PDB file of C-alpha atoms in Angstrom:
ATOM      1  CA  UNK A   1       0.000   0.000   0.000  1.00  0.00           C
ATOM      2  CA  UNK A   2       1.553   3.312  -1.099  1.00  0.00           C
ATOM      3  CA  UNK A   3       1.332   6.662   0.539  1.00  0.00           C
ATOM      4  CA  UNK A   4      -1.300   9.042  -0.698  1.00  0.00           C
ATOM      5  CA  UNK A   5      -0.630  11.880  -3.104  1.00  0.00           C
ATOM      6  CA  UNK A   6      -1.381  14.482  -0.446  1.00  0.00           C
ATOM      7  CA  UNK A   7       0.934  12.807   2.089  1.00  0.00           C
ATOM      8  CA  UNK A   8       3.739  12.660  -0.471  1.00  0.00           C
ATOM      9  CA  UNK A   9       3.263  16.363  -1.257  1.00  0.00           C
ATOM     10  CA  UNK A  10       3.418  17.258   2.436  1.00  0.00           C
ATOM     11  CA  UNK A  11       6.588  15.188   2.976  1.00  0.00           C
ATOM     12  CA  UNK A  12       8.298  16.779  -0.033  1.00  0.00           C
ATOM     13  CA  UNK A  13       7.262  20.245   1.125  1.00  0.00           C
ATOM     14  CA  UNK A  14       8.589  19.657   4.649  1.00  0.00           C
ATOM     15  CA  UNK A  15      11.879  18.182   3.371  1.00  0.00           C
ATOM     16  CA  UNK A  16      12.369  21.039   0.913  1.00  0.00           C
ATOM     17  CA  UNK A  17      11.534  23.657   3.528  1.00  0.00           C
ATOM     18  CA  UNK A  18      14.004  22.134   5.999  1.00  0.00           C
ATOM     19  CA  UNK A  19      16.773  22.062   3.382  1.00  0.00           C
ATOM     20  CA  UNK A  20      15.997  25.647   2.415  1.00  0.00           C
ATOM     21  CA  UNK A  21      15.897  26.854   6.028  1.00  0.00           C
ATOM     22  CA  UNK A  22      19.147  25.096   6.975  1.00  0.00           C
ATOM     23  CA  UNK A  23      20.753  26.455   3.804  1.00  0.00           C
ATOM     24  CA  UNK A  24      19.739  30.014   4.681  1.00  0.00           C
ATOM     25  CA  UNK A  25      21.126  29.540   8.189  1.00  0.00           C
ATOM     26  CA  UNK A  26      24.387  28.197   6.772  1.00  0.00           C
ATOM     27  CA  UNK A  27      24.793  31.293   4.622  1.00  0.00           C
ATOM     28  CA  UNK A  28      25.990  33.013   7.810  1.00  0.00           C
ATOM     29  CA  UNK A  29      27.253  29.937   9.691  1.00  0.00           C
ATOM     30  CA  UNK A  30      30.057  27.631   8.544  1.00  0.00           C
ATOM     31  CA  UNK A  31      28.736  25.240   5.968  1.00  0.00           C
ATOM     32  CA  UNK A  32      27.531  24.815   2.383  1.00  0.00           C
ATOM     33  CA  UNK A  33      24.661  27.303   2.534  1.00  0.00           C
ATOM     34  CA  UNK A  34      24.127  27.962  -1.170  1.00  0.00           C
ATOM     35  CA  UNK A  35      24.224  24.283  -2.034  1.00  0.00           C
ATOM     36  CA  UNK A  36      21.559  23.474   0.569  1.00  0.00           C
ATOM     37  CA  UNK A  37      19.434  26.413  -0.611  1.00  0.00           C
ATOM     38  CA  UNK A  38      19.735  24.971  -4.125  1.00  0.00           C
ATOM     39  CA  UNK A  39      18.803  21.479  -2.885  1.00  0.00           C
ATOM     40  CA  UNK A  40      15.780  22.874  -1.040  1.00  0.00           C
ATOM     41  CA  UNK A  41      14.639  24.796  -4.104  1.00  0.00           C
ATOM     42  CA  UNK A  42      15.031  21.728  -6.316  1.00  0.00           C
ATOM     43  CA  UNK A  43      12.944  19.620  -3.947  1.00  0.00           C
ATOM     44  CA  UNK A  44      10.261  22.315  -3.597  1.00  0.00           C
ATOM     45  CA  UNK A  45      10.208  23.024  -7.347  1.00  0.00           C
ATOM     46  CA  UNK A  46       9.256  19.392  -7.960  1.00  0.00           C
ATOM     47  CA  UNK A  47       5.918  20.136  -6.274  1.00  0.00           C
ATOM     48  CA  UNK A  48       5.656  23.887  -6.890  1.00  0.00           C
ATOM     49  CA  UNK A  49       6.656  24.692 -10.499  1.00  0.00           C
ATOM     50  CA  UNK A  50       6.466  28.454  -9.829  1.00  0.00           C
ATOM     51  CA  UNK A  51       9.741  28.104  -7.865  1.00  0.00           C
ATOM     52  CA  UNK A  52      11.646  26.815 -10.908  1.00  0.00           C
ATOM     53  CA  UNK A  53      12.504  30.370 -11.959  1.00  0.00           C
ATOM     54  CA  UNK A  54      14.710  30.668  -8.837  1.00  0.00           C
ATOM     55  CA  UNK A  55      16.632  27.424  -9.394  1.00  0.00           C
ATOM     56  CA  UNK A  56      18.941  28.520 -12.227  1.00  0.00           C
ATOM     57  CA  UNK A  57      20.168  31.771 -10.616  1.00  0.00           C
ATOM     58  CA  UNK A  58      20.881  29.970  -7.314  1.00  0.00           C
ATOM     59  CA  UNK A  59      22.554  27.086  -9.187  1.00  0.00           C
ATOM     60  CA  UNK A  60      24.780  29.554 -11.069  1.00  0.00           C
ATOM     61  CA  UNK A  61      25.825  31.334  -7.857  1.00  0.00           C
ATOM     62  CA  UNK A  62      26.427  28.066  -5.989  1.00  0.00           C
ATOM     63  CA  UNK A  63      28.588  26.651  -8.791  1.00  0.00           C
ATOM     64  CA  UNK A  64      30.497  29.943  -9.114  1.00  0.00           C
ATOM     65  CA  UNK A  65      31.165  29.983  -5.356  1.00  0.00           C
ATOM     66  CA  UNK A  66      32.340  26.355  -5.489  1.00  0.00           C
ATOM     67  CA  UNK A  67      34.708  27.144  -8.369  1.00  0.00           C
ATOM     68  CA  UNK A  68      35.964  30.341  -6.705  1.00  0.00           C
ATOM     69  CA  UNK A  69      36.907  28.369  -3.602  1.00  0.00           C
ATOM     70  CA  UNK A  70      39.556  26.467  -5.602  1.00  0.00           C
ATOM     71  CA  UNK A  71      40.577  29.139  -8.094  1.00  0.00           C
ATOM     72  CA  UNK A  72      44.044  29.673  -6.595  1.00  0.00           C
ATOM     73  CA  UNK A  73      46.445  27.860  -4.265  1.00  0.00           C
ATOM     74  CA  UNK A  74      45.900  30.585  -1.640  1.00  0.00           C
ATOM     75  CA  UNK A  75      42.131  30.007  -1.626  1.00  0.00           C
ATOM     76  CA  UNK A  76      42.611  26.233  -1.435  1.00  0.00           C
ATOM     77  CA  UNK A  77      45.009  26.663   1.489  1.00  0.00           C
ATOM     78  CA  UNK A  78      42.561  29.013   3.203  1.00  0.00           C
ATOM     79  CA  UNK A  79      39.717  26.540   2.740  1.00  0.00           C
ATOM     80  CA  UNK A  80      41.819  23.658   4.072  1.00  0.00           C
ATOM     81  CA  UNK A  81      42.856  25.767   7.086  1.00  0.00           C
ATOM     82  CA  UNK A  82      39.206  26.685   7.711  1.00  0.00           C
ATOM     83  CA  UNK A  83      38.278  22.991   7.594  1.00  0.00           C
ATOM     84  CA  UNK A  84      41.067  22.088   9.990  1.00  0.00           C
ATOM     85  CA  UNK A  85      39.999  24.926  12.304  1.00  0.00           C
ATOM     86  CA  UNK A  86      36.405  23.616  12.296  1.00  0.00           C
ATOM     87  CA  UNK A  87      37.658  20.109  13.023  1.00  0.00           C
ATOM     88  CA  UNK A  88      39.856  21.321  15.892  1.00  0.00           C
ATOM     89  CA  UNK A  89      37.059  23.496  17.283  1.00  0.00           C
ATOM     90  CA  UNK A  90      34.710  20.510  17.187  1.00  0.00           C
ATOM     91  CA  UNK A  91      37.147  18.380  19.156  1.00  0.00           C
ATOM     92  CA  UNK A  92      37.752  21.167  21.662  1.00  0.00           C
ATOM     93  CA  UNK A  93      34.024  21.884  22.111  1.00  0.00           C
ATOM     94  CA  UNK A  94      33.348  18.191  22.536  1.00  0.00           C
ATOM     95  CA  UNK A  95      35.974  17.663  25.214  1.00  0.00           C
ATOM     96  CA  UNK A  96      36.341  20.936  27.171  1.00  0.00           C
ATOM     97  CA  UNK A  97      33.407  21.251  29.553  1.00  0.00           C
ATOM     98  CA  UNK A  98      34.039  24.870  30.609  1.00  0.00           C
ATOM     99  CA  UNK A  99      33.202  26.336  27.173  1.00  0.00           C
ATOM    100  CA  UNK A 100      29.758  27.779  26.443  1.00  0.00           C
ATOM    101  CA  UNK A 101      27.493  25.216  24.745  1.00  0.00           C
ATOM    102  CA  UNK A 102      30.155  22.558  25.336  1.00  0.00           C
ATOM    103  CA  UNK A 103      29.447  18.942  24.593  1.00  0.00           C
ATOM    104  CA  UNK A 104      29.454  16.579  21.688  1.00  0.00           C
ATOM    105  CA  UNK A 105      26.261  17.964  20.154  1.00  0.00           C
ATOM    106  CA  UNK A 106      28.090  21.215  19.375  1.00  0.00           C
ATOM    107  CA  UNK A 107      31.387  19.468  18.718  1.00  0.00           C
ATOM    108  CA  UNK A 108      29.921  16.940  16.320  1.00  0.00           C
ATOM    109  CA  UNK A 109      28.125  19.641  14.322  1.00  0.00           C
ATOM    110  CA  UNK A 110      31.437  21.490  13.906  1.00  0.00           C
ATOM    111  CA  UNK A 111      33.195  18.271  12.904  1.00  0.00           C
ATOM    112  CA  UNK A 112      30.407  17.478  10.434  1.00  0.00           C
ATOM    113  CA  UNK A 113      30.791  20.978   8.962  1.00  0.00           C
ATOM    114  CA  UNK A 114      34.498  20.327   8.435  1.00  0.00           C
ATOM    115  CA  UNK A 115      33.811  16.991   6.744  1.00  0.00           C
ATOM    116  CA  UNK A 116      31.263  18.641   4.437  1.00  0.00           C
ATOM    117  CA  UNK A 117      33.731  21.449   3.690  1.00  0.00           C
ATOM    118  CA  UNK A 118      36.472  18.965   2.749  1.00  0.00           C
ATOM    119  CA  UNK A 119      34.068  16.950   0.578  1.00  0.00           C
ATOM    120  CA  UNK A 120      32.872  20.067  -1.238  1.00  0.00           C
ATOM    121  CA  UNK A 121      36.428  21.314  -1.624  1.00  0.00           C
ATOM    122  CA  UNK A 122      37.456  18.020  -3.239  1.00  0.00           C
ATOM    123  CA  UNK A 123      34.392  18.043  -5.484  1.00  0.00           C
ATOM    124  CA  UNK A 124      35.024  21.666  -6.513  1.00  0.00           C
ATOM    125  CA  UNK A 125      38.690  20.977  -7.229  1.00  0.00           C
ATOM    126  CA  UNK A 126      37.840  17.938  -9.359  1.00  0.00           C
ATOM    127  CA  UNK A 127      35.155  19.913 -11.230  1.00  0.00           C
ATOM    128  CA  UNK A 128      37.466  22.852 -12.007  1.00  0.00           C
ATOM    129  CA  UNK A 129      40.348  20.542 -12.964  1.00  0.00           C
ATOM    130  CA  UNK A 130      38.195  18.565 -15.414  1.00  0.00           C
ATOM    131  CA  UNK A 131      36.823  21.796 -16.942  1.00  0.00           C
ATOM    132  CA  UNK A 132      40.354  23.124 -17.447  1.00  0.00           C
ATOM    133  CA  UNK A 133      41.461  19.856 -19.049  1.00  0.00           C
ATOM    134  CA  UNK A 134      38.441  19.886 -21.363  1.00  0.00           C
ATOM    135  CA  UNK A 135      39.159  23.516 -22.306  1.00  0.00           C
ATOM    136  CA  UNK A 136      42.823  22.760 -22.936  1.00  0.00           C
ATOM    137  CA  UNK A 137      41.952  19.789 -25.167  1.00  0.00           C
ATOM    138  CA  UNK A 138      39.458  21.887 -27.128  1.00  0.00           C
ATOM    139  CA  UNK A 139      42.030  24.638 -27.750  1.00  0.00           C
ATOM    140  CA  UNK A 140      44.712  22.141 -28.931  1.00  0.00           C
ATOM    141  CA  UNK A 141      42.266  20.431 -31.290  1.00  0.00           C
ATOM    142  CA  UNK A 142      41.806  23.631 -33.279  1.00  0.00           C
TER     143      UNK A 142
END
């Protein structure tokens, strides 16, 4: 027995709204804010076609931000240092009880942010590298 059409629509709406809300929060907190905003919009646009007009501009900005993060060795080093700082902060917040909001709930969220940052950094680097190789091959074929 499958779930009803209305139940499916509600679940998709809730999931999309959560992704969108977390993405907006992560625009000012450490994390992949634009990518989660994009994911939320994609999920919501599957049920609300009027939102599709917002998907492409957000996708363009998210991809540009991902590419900018690996555009130079200095930016890559800065991103790696930021990830290491998040990882260290997570360990410190998880183990030092005298800090405000100390505990593993805060620590694990910081560690998770660092893992996401490293994954996105690797993905962005691979994406930019493959685009450059494709561009270089196209220019030598002429």
